[in-house]
């Protein structure tokens, strides 16, 4: 078990079993819930803030846990497990559910033989994401029940409830978390694992083959299921009223319930919504009917608020917008206590401070010392008449100074396919502008392969660069099909990127060491010279933070074993080495200095220095 | 009464371990406790913040409200200033007198700002600790986070908790002795 920090003292709060009380993040608690619910199979693709869910599921030997190449594959694997008779689970970040939306919409119709639960981790405030979509809308679109836990205990409990809901209604269940629920720690009471035998698979084409004739019947049954779920929503303990005898009420879900409790305490009534699709319409009506004012507090869309207005309590409802069209609570960002207090009471606790803002220099994320992406971006950023289509990973930072390289990004794989579209337009304009599409190894496996097929099939000629750093980097070092290991540590077949690229029909392929600037430059010269065919350059060198496997040590012998230092007698303080953007280099007293603790000897700065002052 | 602690620093400084130990100690003392940290990209060197809230009653939000921190503990000087608006009026700032440049400074655009401690002092009750030097004297600058944790324990009156056993249970055996010493040193410095 991952986090066995149990206490042996008395609990001040209640009579709970103190020996089994532990502190867990929401993600760790979901994983614990998966274990306790007797789940047999679980799959995910890493994505902040959901990543640690599957990392923690993997620590329970009774559960098969895996990284899949992408979220669609992860969900489809889980669906297969559930159809075949095992309780199954899949987790992903909010944009990951876009990738997995296709199977989600139809598994709602077919259901499964054994329980199927999916977690989506949304990102109000966009701490590490490209958009702020509200995935509660997916539950509505797929017509599946949805739960929203508000703390770690609920994260664990709701996973178990979700499997009970599946058993009762035959519906896959979506659990919506948010960053603060995922990454906050609170106290959890541990339980034991329910022993759930594998169910017997029975062939049932009316249920599992969703041809139109079958799907139409399933569609009708879906509405009956929705009716039953609406009743359940009104009666389940997951939706509960706290009556404090007030004339003002709050309806809130997820972390927003906690923010509201902090702000209002016992001065208002609460309707805490834990089962948020289908919404408990009758309960909402019962809650609102004697109130003068109802605040609806939720993150991202006005999902609950709309229902309150439709049910007929628009006149007392205060949410993200007013019927007049004016805004009230912000429609974006987190609904933290600061935000609520400012809007509702027009009060800020923060004091006015006498601070000279020039004393606070930004601290943006940067490529680490020794990052193998550095040599590539340093080189490509200097190419004239070039547009760089980036992708999702650490290398998204290629747009930042001093590289100022990347022009565009959207979602996983788009560097290659959107790059193909861009290149075709520039070709039509005819001024020789070249598109360089930049994608990482894990992202290439996720969605880049079909995009590269597009490049080949439709005769585009954008230059595709696959930055293969031998790991899924940005989410904190997860295995992927190229690394040779599975999540639970088994060695497995290595997907060879160069072979895949050739099999997709690219004839012009080169693999280079990105820390060798001359090699990178030569490869780019070679690719720019090929104007009528696709080219692929693979830069292959491990992430500087990766714990190297024996395979890596054999393949990249001597990696990260040396250090660079500045010969201060030679250094003239020209600051050219700072153009590498390496956080190990600074200029002190007009001489470059390399921090020996962080330098890993990639030698990119040494190659940039024109007077050989770096050794 | 809920107490609010904000720990800020730079990725790699050990703020997360310090807040983990602090949170575990609080839980073992029987209070309700919540902790929130934002960690996204795995790169080194970003700004890191941990929110810790505890109370004899129930704690709901895991996020410290701006203007309500009972103590702001900065493992790096500039970070103290960045999060100063979280501080409650009259509350203390503990700042490690240590500079870690950020990218605009590395790349030569600006210099590391001067006068940060003076600016902090104009706005709050400031305790300045040279935690890296203190930890170096004890044998390893990395134990700086335990020196800082020691100051929090002292200033928040949490000495009654058995911190030595928390360290023993959660730190690699080779570092237990050093971390205990660093914690004790931090408590001394806060006096």
PDB file of C-alpha atoms in Angstrom, chain A residues 215-474:
ATOM      1  CA  UNK A 215     -29.160   0.607 -30.782  1.00  0.00           C
ATOM      2  CA  UNK A 216     -32.717   1.931 -31.315  1.00  0.00           C
ATOM      3  CA  UNK A 217     -34.037  -0.477 -28.708  1.00  0.00           C
ATOM      4  CA  UNK A 218     -31.174   0.353 -26.350  1.00  0.00           C
ATOM      5  CA  UNK A 219     -31.911   4.054 -26.911  1.00  0.00           C
ATOM      6  CA  UNK A 220     -35.466   3.574 -25.622  1.00  0.00           C
ATOM      7  CA  UNK A 221     -34.242   1.583 -22.635  1.00  0.00           C
ATOM      8  CA  UNK A 222     -31.772   4.395 -21.945  1.00  0.00           C
ATOM      9  CA  UNK A 223     -34.633   6.803 -21.232  1.00  0.00           C
ATOM     10  CA  UNK A 224     -36.198   4.312 -18.800  1.00  0.00           C
ATOM     11  CA  UNK A 225     -32.827   4.095 -17.104  1.00  0.00           C
ATOM     12  CA  UNK A 226     -32.667   7.903 -16.949  1.00  0.00           C
ATOM     13  CA  UNK A 227     -36.077   7.993 -15.261  1.00  0.00           C
ATOM     14  CA  UNK A 228     -34.915   5.486 -12.671  1.00  0.00           C
ATOM     15  CA  UNK A 229     -31.689   7.428 -12.120  1.00  0.00           C
ATOM     16  CA  UNK A 230     -33.654  10.673 -11.615  1.00  0.00           C
ATOM     17  CA  UNK A 231     -35.603   8.994  -8.823  1.00  0.00           C
ATOM     18  CA  UNK A 232     -32.393   7.697  -7.344  1.00  0.00           C
ATOM     19  CA  UNK A 233     -30.829  11.186  -7.495  1.00  0.00           C
ATOM     20  CA  UNK A 234     -33.698  12.573  -5.407  1.00  0.00           C
ATOM     21  CA  UNK A 235     -33.382   9.908  -2.721  1.00  0.00           C
ATOM     22  CA  UNK A 236     -29.695   8.971  -2.511  1.00  0.00           C
ATOM     23  CA  UNK A 237     -27.674  10.056   0.519  1.00  0.00           C
ATOM     24  CA  UNK A 238     -25.129  11.492  -1.943  1.00  0.00           C
ATOM     25  CA  UNK A 239     -27.451  14.475  -2.337  1.00  0.00           C
ATOM     26  CA  UNK A 240     -28.309  15.846   1.070  1.00  0.00           C
ATOM     27  CA  UNK A 241     -29.882  18.908   2.634  1.00  0.00           C
ATOM     28  CA  UNK A 242     -28.352  20.537   5.711  1.00  0.00           C
ATOM     29  CA  UNK A 243     -31.129  22.635   7.239  1.00  0.00           C
ATOM     30  CA  UNK A 244     -29.797  25.373   9.496  1.00  0.00           C
ATOM     31  CA  UNK A 245     -33.140  27.139   9.620  1.00  0.00           C
ATOM     32  CA  UNK A 246     -31.919  29.954   7.393  1.00  0.00           C
ATOM     33  CA  UNK A 247     -33.689  31.894   4.622  1.00  0.00           C
ATOM     34  CA  UNK A 248     -30.580  31.730   2.445  1.00  0.00           C
ATOM     35  CA  UNK A 249     -29.326  28.552   0.845  1.00  0.00           C
ATOM     36  CA  UNK A 250     -26.306  27.256  -1.026  1.00  0.00           C
ATOM     37  CA  UNK A 251     -26.315  24.519  -3.627  1.00  0.00           C
ATOM     38  CA  UNK A 252     -22.779  23.311  -4.289  1.00  0.00           C
ATOM     39  CA  UNK A 253     -20.877  20.329  -5.624  1.00  0.00           C
ATOM     40  CA  UNK A 254     -17.297  19.089  -5.313  1.00  0.00           C
ATOM     41  CA  UNK A 255     -14.683  21.353  -3.733  1.00  0.00           C
ATOM     42  CA  UNK A 256     -17.108  24.309  -3.987  1.00  0.00           C
ATOM     43  CA  UNK A 257     -19.116  22.823  -1.107  1.00  0.00           C
ATOM     44  CA  UNK A 258     -16.027  23.238   1.113  1.00  0.00           C
ATOM     45  CA  UNK A 259     -15.427  26.799  -0.045  1.00  0.00           C
ATOM     46  CA  UNK A 260     -19.067  27.647   0.747  1.00  0.00           C
ATOM     47  CA  UNK A 261     -18.862  26.028   4.205  1.00  0.00           C
ATOM     48  CA  UNK A 262     -15.782  28.125   4.977  1.00  0.00           C
ATOM     49  CA  UNK A 263     -17.500  31.327   3.891  1.00  0.00           C
ATOM     50  CA  UNK A 264     -20.994  30.844   5.319  1.00  0.00           C
ATOM     51  CA  UNK A 265     -20.499  28.301   8.122  1.00  0.00           C
ATOM     52  CA  UNK A 266     -23.873  27.397   9.668  1.00  0.00           C
ATOM     53  CA  UNK A 267     -25.565  30.663   8.665  1.00  0.00           C
ATOM     54  CA  UNK A 268     -27.164  29.201   5.546  1.00  0.00           C
ATOM     55  CA  UNK A 269     -28.875  25.979   4.482  1.00  0.00           C
ATOM     56  CA  UNK A 270     -26.987  23.650   2.151  1.00  0.00           C
ATOM     57  CA  UNK A 271     -27.881  21.260  -0.609  1.00  0.00           C
ATOM     58  CA  UNK A 272     -24.705  19.306  -1.149  1.00  0.00           C
ATOM     59  CA  UNK A 273     -24.809  17.680  -4.562  1.00  0.00           C
ATOM     60  CA  UNK A 274     -22.663  14.553  -4.748  1.00  0.00           C
ATOM     61  CA  UNK A 275     -24.725  12.802  -7.432  1.00  0.00           C
ATOM     62  CA  UNK A 276     -24.828  15.545 -10.022  1.00  0.00           C
ATOM     63  CA  UNK A 277     -26.251  13.860 -13.094  1.00  0.00           C
ATOM     64  CA  UNK A 278     -29.113  13.444 -13.476  1.00  0.00           C
ATOM     65  CA  UNK A 279     -29.676  16.305 -11.032  1.00  0.00           C
ATOM     66  CA  UNK A 280     -32.141  15.829  -8.140  1.00  0.00           C
ATOM     67  CA  UNK A 281     -34.855  18.137  -9.491  1.00  0.00           C
ATOM     68  CA  UNK A 282     -37.430  17.373  -6.796  1.00  0.00           C
ATOM     69  CA  UNK A 283     -34.881  17.806  -4.029  1.00  0.00           C
ATOM     70  CA  UNK A 284     -33.729  21.114  -5.543  1.00  0.00           C
ATOM     71  CA  UNK A 285     -37.342  22.302  -5.632  1.00  0.00           C
ATOM     72  CA  UNK A 286     -37.933  21.180  -2.050  1.00  0.00           C
ATOM     73  CA  UNK A 287     -34.741  22.980  -0.973  1.00  0.00           C
ATOM     74  CA  UNK A 288     -35.475  26.238  -2.784  1.00  0.00           C
ATOM     75  CA  UNK A 289     -39.178  26.626  -2.037  1.00  0.00           C
ATOM     76  CA  UNK A 290     -38.942  28.490   1.302  1.00  0.00           C
ATOM     77  CA  UNK A 291     -35.716  30.381   0.609  1.00  0.00           C
ATOM     78  CA  UNK A 292     -35.317  34.066  -0.243  1.00  0.00           C
ATOM     79  CA  UNK A 293     -31.949  33.577  -1.868  1.00  0.00           C
ATOM     80  CA  UNK A 294     -30.086  30.572  -3.260  1.00  0.00           C
ATOM     81  CA  UNK A 295     -26.414  30.736  -4.215  1.00  0.00           C
ATOM     82  CA  UNK A 296     -25.390  28.070  -6.717  1.00  0.00           C
ATOM     83  CA  UNK A 297     -21.649  27.532  -6.342  1.00  0.00           C
ATOM     84  CA  UNK A 298     -19.940  25.306  -8.890  1.00  0.00           C
ATOM     85  CA  UNK A 299     -16.763  25.361 -10.961  1.00  0.00           C
ATOM     86  CA  UNK A 300     -16.722  25.905 -14.712  1.00  0.00           C
ATOM     87  CA  UNK A 301     -20.178  25.836 -16.342  1.00  0.00           C
ATOM     88  CA  UNK A 302     -23.583  26.823 -14.916  1.00  0.00           C
ATOM     89  CA  UNK A 303     -24.554  23.149 -14.844  1.00  0.00           C
ATOM     90  CA  UNK A 304     -26.603  23.053 -11.632  1.00  0.00           C
ATOM     91  CA  UNK A 305     -27.668  26.682 -11.961  1.00  0.00           C
ATOM     92  CA  UNK A 306     -29.468  26.012 -15.238  1.00  0.00           C
ATOM     93  CA  UNK A 307     -31.482  23.272 -13.579  1.00  0.00           C
ATOM     94  CA  UNK A 308     -32.431  25.544 -10.673  1.00  0.00           C
ATOM     95  CA  UNK A 309     -33.699  28.150 -13.151  1.00  0.00           C
ATOM     96  CA  UNK A 310     -35.545  25.594 -15.281  1.00  0.00           C
ATOM     97  CA  UNK A 311     -37.226  24.120 -12.198  1.00  0.00           C
ATOM     98  CA  UNK A 312     -38.638  27.591 -11.540  1.00  0.00           C
ATOM     99  CA  UNK A 313     -36.449  29.257  -8.917  1.00  0.00           C
ATOM    100  CA  UNK A 314     -34.691  31.714 -11.201  1.00  0.00           C
ATOM    101  CA  UNK A 315     -36.024  34.636  -9.151  1.00  0.00           C
ATOM    102  CA  UNK A 316     -34.083  33.587  -6.019  1.00  0.00           C
ATOM    103  CA  UNK A 317     -31.087  32.056  -7.796  1.00  0.00           C
ATOM    104  CA  UNK A 318     -27.622  33.664  -7.725  1.00  0.00           C
ATOM    105  CA  UNK A 319     -25.069  31.919  -9.910  1.00  0.00           C
ATOM    106  CA  UNK A 320     -22.813  32.745 -12.791  1.00  0.00           C
ATOM    107  CA  UNK A 321     -25.297  34.852 -14.678  1.00  0.00           C
ATOM    108  CA  UNK A 322     -28.502  36.654 -13.897  1.00  0.00           C
ATOM    109  CA  UNK A 323     -31.614  36.497 -16.071  1.00  0.00           C
ATOM    110  CA  UNK A 324     -30.866  40.114 -17.000  1.00  0.00           C
ATOM    111  CA  UNK A 325     -27.710  38.835 -18.709  1.00  0.00           C
ATOM    112  CA  UNK A 326     -25.408  40.358 -16.104  1.00  0.00           C
ATOM    113  CA  UNK A 327     -22.688  38.207 -14.624  1.00  0.00           C
ATOM    114  CA  UNK A 328     -22.531  37.471 -10.925  1.00  0.00           C
ATOM    115  CA  UNK A 329     -20.031  34.759  -9.887  1.00  0.00           C
ATOM    116  CA  UNK A 330     -17.174  34.400 -12.394  1.00  0.00           C
ATOM    117  CA  UNK A 331     -17.889  31.896 -15.198  1.00  0.00           C
ATOM    118  CA  UNK A 332     -14.237  30.795 -15.167  1.00  0.00           C
ATOM    119  CA  UNK A 333     -11.507  29.945 -12.677  1.00  0.00           C
ATOM    120  CA  UNK A 334     -11.745  28.436  -9.202  1.00  0.00           C
ATOM    121  CA  UNK A 335     -14.530  29.475  -6.803  1.00  0.00           C
ATOM    122  CA  UNK A 336     -12.125  29.794  -3.846  1.00  0.00           C
ATOM    123  CA  UNK A 337     -13.261  31.579  -0.695  1.00  0.00           C
ATOM    124  CA  UNK A 338     -11.472  34.784  -1.823  1.00  0.00           C
ATOM    125  CA  UNK A 339     -13.498  34.836  -5.019  1.00  0.00           C
ATOM    126  CA  UNK A 340     -16.819  34.143  -3.278  1.00  0.00           C
ATOM    127  CA  UNK A 341     -16.203  36.688  -0.513  1.00  0.00           C
ATOM    128  CA  UNK A 342     -15.364  39.390  -3.046  1.00  0.00           C
ATOM    129  CA  UNK A 343     -18.474  38.838  -5.143  1.00  0.00           C
ATOM    130  CA  UNK A 344     -20.990  38.090  -2.373  1.00  0.00           C
ATOM    131  CA  UNK A 345     -19.805  40.506   0.354  1.00  0.00           C
ATOM    132  CA  UNK A 346     -17.540  42.824  -1.654  1.00  0.00           C
ATOM    133  CA  UNK A 347     -14.836  42.180   0.942  1.00  0.00           C
ATOM    134  CA  UNK A 348     -11.227  41.088   0.565  1.00  0.00           C
ATOM    135  CA  UNK A 349      -9.210  39.788   3.516  1.00  0.00           C
ATOM    136  CA  UNK A 350      -5.930  40.496   1.728  1.00  0.00           C
ATOM    137  CA  UNK A 351      -4.320  43.667   3.069  1.00  0.00           C
ATOM    138  CA  UNK A 352      -3.024  46.495   0.969  1.00  0.00           C
ATOM    139  CA  UNK A 353       0.709  46.041   0.908  1.00  0.00           C
ATOM    140  CA  UNK A 354       3.581  48.383   0.198  1.00  0.00           C
ATOM    141  CA  UNK A 355       5.332  46.207  -2.374  1.00  0.00           C
ATOM    142  CA  UNK A 356       7.578  47.310  -5.209  1.00  0.00           C
ATOM    143  CA  UNK A 357       6.469  44.892  -7.922  1.00  0.00           C
ATOM    144  CA  UNK A 358       9.880  45.076  -9.648  1.00  0.00           C
ATOM    145  CA  UNK A 359      11.176  43.028  -6.722  1.00  0.00           C
ATOM    146  CA  UNK A 360       9.101  40.057  -7.864  1.00  0.00           C
ATOM    147  CA  UNK A 361      10.583  38.494 -10.979  1.00  0.00           C
ATOM    148  CA  UNK A 362       8.460  35.854 -12.726  1.00  0.00           C
ATOM    149  CA  UNK A 363       9.423  32.229 -12.242  1.00  0.00           C
ATOM    150  CA  UNK A 364       8.027  30.479 -15.305  1.00  0.00           C
ATOM    151  CA  UNK A 365       8.609  26.760 -15.902  1.00  0.00           C
ATOM    152  CA  UNK A 366      11.758  26.145 -17.930  1.00  0.00           C
ATOM    153  CA  UNK A 367      13.466  23.246 -19.648  1.00  0.00           C
ATOM    154  CA  UNK A 368      15.657  21.587 -16.997  1.00  0.00           C
ATOM    155  CA  UNK A 369      19.459  21.631 -17.066  1.00  0.00           C
ATOM    156  CA  UNK A 370      20.463  18.851 -19.454  1.00  0.00           C
ATOM    157  CA  UNK A 371      17.026  18.647 -21.097  1.00  0.00           C
ATOM    158  CA  UNK A 372      17.528  16.940 -24.479  1.00  0.00           C
ATOM    159  CA  UNK A 373      14.972  19.315 -26.037  1.00  0.00           C
ATOM    160  CA  UNK A 374      17.311  22.278 -25.479  1.00  0.00           C
ATOM    161  CA  UNK A 375      19.734  21.537 -28.324  1.00  0.00           C
ATOM    162  CA  UNK A 376      16.884  21.094 -30.765  1.00  0.00           C
ATOM    163  CA  UNK A 377      15.004  24.293 -29.884  1.00  0.00           C
ATOM    164  CA  UNK A 378      18.219  26.339 -29.744  1.00  0.00           C
ATOM    165  CA  UNK A 379      18.941  25.201 -33.293  1.00  0.00           C
ATOM    166  CA  UNK A 380      15.500  25.267 -34.890  1.00  0.00           C
ATOM    167  CA  UNK A 381      14.570  28.618 -33.305  1.00  0.00           C
ATOM    168  CA  UNK A 382      17.161  30.322 -35.505  1.00  0.00           C
ATOM    169  CA  UNK A 383      15.807  29.033 -38.822  1.00  0.00           C
ATOM    170  CA  UNK A 384      14.313  31.765 -40.999  1.00  0.00           C
ATOM    171  CA  UNK A 385      11.030  31.390 -42.901  1.00  0.00           C
ATOM    172  CA  UNK A 386       9.883  28.639 -40.530  1.00  0.00           C
ATOM    173  CA  UNK A 387       6.647  28.012 -38.669  1.00  0.00           C
ATOM    174  CA  UNK A 388       6.832  25.581 -35.760  1.00  0.00           C
ATOM    175  CA  UNK A 389       3.740  23.575 -34.847  1.00  0.00           C
ATOM    176  CA  UNK A 390       4.192  22.290 -31.291  1.00  0.00           C
ATOM    177  CA  UNK A 391       2.388  19.701 -29.222  1.00  0.00           C
ATOM    178  CA  UNK A 392       1.552  18.738 -25.632  1.00  0.00           C
ATOM    179  CA  UNK A 393       4.537  18.001 -23.388  1.00  0.00           C
ATOM    180  CA  UNK A 394       7.549  19.686 -21.774  1.00  0.00           C
ATOM    181  CA  UNK A 395       8.567  20.799 -25.269  1.00  0.00           C
ATOM    182  CA  UNK A 396       5.525  23.089 -25.374  1.00  0.00           C
ATOM    183  CA  UNK A 397       8.009  25.412 -23.619  1.00  0.00           C
ATOM    184  CA  UNK A 398       9.774  25.812 -26.973  1.00  0.00           C
ATOM    185  CA  UNK A 399       7.712  28.984 -27.396  1.00  0.00           C
ATOM    186  CA  UNK A 400       9.425  30.646 -24.415  1.00  0.00           C
ATOM    187  CA  UNK A 401      12.512  32.898 -24.465  1.00  0.00           C
ATOM    188  CA  UNK A 402      15.309  32.531 -25.294  1.00  0.00           C
ATOM    189  CA  UNK A 403      14.177  30.003 -27.962  1.00  0.00           C
ATOM    190  CA  UNK A 404      11.044  31.866 -29.117  1.00  0.00           C
ATOM    191  CA  UNK A 405      10.596  28.896 -31.440  1.00  0.00           C
ATOM    192  CA  UNK A 406       7.075  27.422 -31.307  1.00  0.00           C
ATOM    193  CA  UNK A 407       4.211  29.193 -33.136  1.00  0.00           C
ATOM    194  CA  UNK A 408       1.200  26.988 -32.443  1.00  0.00           C
ATOM    195  CA  UNK A 409      -0.211  24.145 -30.436  1.00  0.00           C
ATOM    196  CA  UNK A 410      -3.637  22.641 -29.794  1.00  0.00           C
ATOM    197  CA  UNK A 411      -4.044  19.040 -28.653  1.00  0.00           C
ATOM    198  CA  UNK A 412      -2.082  15.812 -28.747  1.00  0.00           C
ATOM    199  CA  UNK A 413      -1.056  14.959 -32.306  1.00  0.00           C
ATOM    200  CA  UNK A 414      -2.092  18.306 -33.811  1.00  0.00           C
ATOM    201  CA  UNK A 415       1.517  19.365 -34.388  1.00  0.00           C
ATOM    202  CA  UNK A 416       1.704  16.796 -37.172  1.00  0.00           C
ATOM    203  CA  UNK A 417      -1.775  17.020 -38.716  1.00  0.00           C
ATOM    204  CA  UNK A 418      -2.373  20.753 -38.244  1.00  0.00           C
ATOM    205  CA  UNK A 419       1.209  21.195 -39.424  1.00  0.00           C
ATOM    206  CA  UNK A 420       0.250  19.318 -42.602  1.00  0.00           C
ATOM    207  CA  UNK A 421      -2.595  21.753 -43.179  1.00  0.00           C
ATOM    208  CA  UNK A 422      -0.391  24.765 -42.512  1.00  0.00           C
ATOM    209  CA  UNK A 423       2.270  23.501 -44.903  1.00  0.00           C
ATOM    210  CA  UNK A 424      -0.263  23.058 -47.697  1.00  0.00           C
ATOM    211  CA  UNK A 425      -1.399  26.666 -47.311  1.00  0.00           C
ATOM    212  CA  UNK A 426       2.173  27.991 -47.266  1.00  0.00           C
ATOM    213  CA  UNK A 427       2.952  25.904 -50.344  1.00  0.00           C
ATOM    214  CA  UNK A 428      -0.014  27.522 -52.070  1.00  0.00           C
ATOM    215  CA  UNK A 429       1.250  30.979 -51.103  1.00  0.00           C
ATOM    216  CA  UNK A 430       4.579  29.908 -52.582  1.00  0.00           C
ATOM    217  CA  UNK A 431       7.176  31.774 -50.557  1.00  0.00           C
ATOM    218  CA  UNK A 432       8.949  28.654 -49.390  1.00  0.00           C
ATOM    219  CA  UNK A 433       7.870  28.807 -45.760  1.00  0.00           C
ATOM    220  CA  UNK A 434       8.463  25.462 -44.047  1.00  0.00           C
ATOM    221  CA  UNK A 435       6.467  23.948 -41.237  1.00  0.00           C
ATOM    222  CA  UNK A 436       8.332  21.976 -38.587  1.00  0.00           C
ATOM    223  CA  UNK A 437       5.994  19.788 -36.493  1.00  0.00           C
ATOM    224  CA  UNK A 438       7.411  18.939 -33.074  1.00  0.00           C
ATOM    225  CA  UNK A 439       6.019  16.044 -31.029  1.00  0.00           C
ATOM    226  CA  UNK A 440       7.304  13.922 -28.132  1.00  0.00           C
ATOM    227  CA  UNK A 441       7.608  10.137 -28.017  1.00  0.00           C
ATOM    228  CA  UNK A 442       4.628   9.482 -25.737  1.00  0.00           C
ATOM    229  CA  UNK A 443       2.491  12.001 -27.623  1.00  0.00           C
ATOM    230  CA  UNK A 444       3.496  10.374 -30.920  1.00  0.00           C
ATOM    231  CA  UNK A 445       2.228   7.014 -29.618  1.00  0.00           C
ATOM    232  CA  UNK A 446      -0.883   8.757 -28.232  1.00  0.00           C
ATOM    233  CA  UNK A 447      -2.112  10.525 -31.358  1.00  0.00           C
ATOM    234  CA  UNK A 448       0.822  11.259 -33.660  1.00  0.00           C
ATOM    235  CA  UNK A 449       0.831   8.043 -35.670  1.00  0.00           C
ATOM    236  CA  UNK A 450      -2.475   8.616 -37.444  1.00  0.00           C
ATOM    237  CA  UNK A 451      -1.472  12.237 -37.992  1.00  0.00           C
ATOM    238  CA  UNK A 452       1.751  11.150 -39.665  1.00  0.00           C
ATOM    239  CA  UNK A 453      -0.280   8.816 -41.862  1.00  0.00           C
ATOM    240  CA  UNK A 454      -2.238  11.905 -42.918  1.00  0.00           C
ATOM    241  CA  UNK A 455       1.011  13.637 -43.894  1.00  0.00           C
ATOM    242  CA  UNK A 456       2.070  10.668 -46.009  1.00  0.00           C
ATOM    243  CA  UNK A 457      -1.308   9.797 -47.489  1.00  0.00           C
ATOM    244  CA  UNK A 458      -2.279  13.313 -48.510  1.00  0.00           C
ATOM    245  CA  UNK A 459       1.180  14.204 -49.765  1.00  0.00           C
ATOM    246  CA  UNK A 460       2.089  16.942 -47.343  1.00  0.00           C
ATOM    247  CA  UNK A 461       5.720  17.795 -46.795  1.00  0.00           C
ATOM    248  CA  UNK A 462       5.936  19.316 -43.330  1.00  0.00           C
ATOM    249  CA  UNK A 463       9.056  18.281 -41.453  1.00  0.00           C
ATOM    250  CA  UNK A 464       8.105  16.123 -38.474  1.00  0.00           C
ATOM    251  CA  UNK A 465      10.491  16.035 -35.532  1.00  0.00           C
ATOM    252  CA  UNK A 466       9.888  13.394 -32.869  1.00  0.00           C
ATOM    253  CA  UNK A 467      11.608  14.363 -29.618  1.00  0.00           C
ATOM    254  CA  UNK A 468      12.204  10.913 -28.133  1.00  0.00           C
ATOM    255  CA  UNK A 469      13.348  11.407 -24.531  1.00  0.00           C
ATOM    256  CA  UNK A 470      12.613   7.759 -23.641  1.00  0.00           C
ATOM    257  CA  UNK A 471       9.839   8.553 -21.126  1.00  0.00           C
ATOM    258  CA  UNK A 472       6.559  10.449 -20.640  1.00  0.00           C
ATOM    259  CA  UNK A 473       8.198  13.529 -19.164  1.00  0.00           C
ATOM    260  CA  UNK A 474       5.885  16.349 -18.171  1.00  0.00           C
TER     261      UNK A 474
END
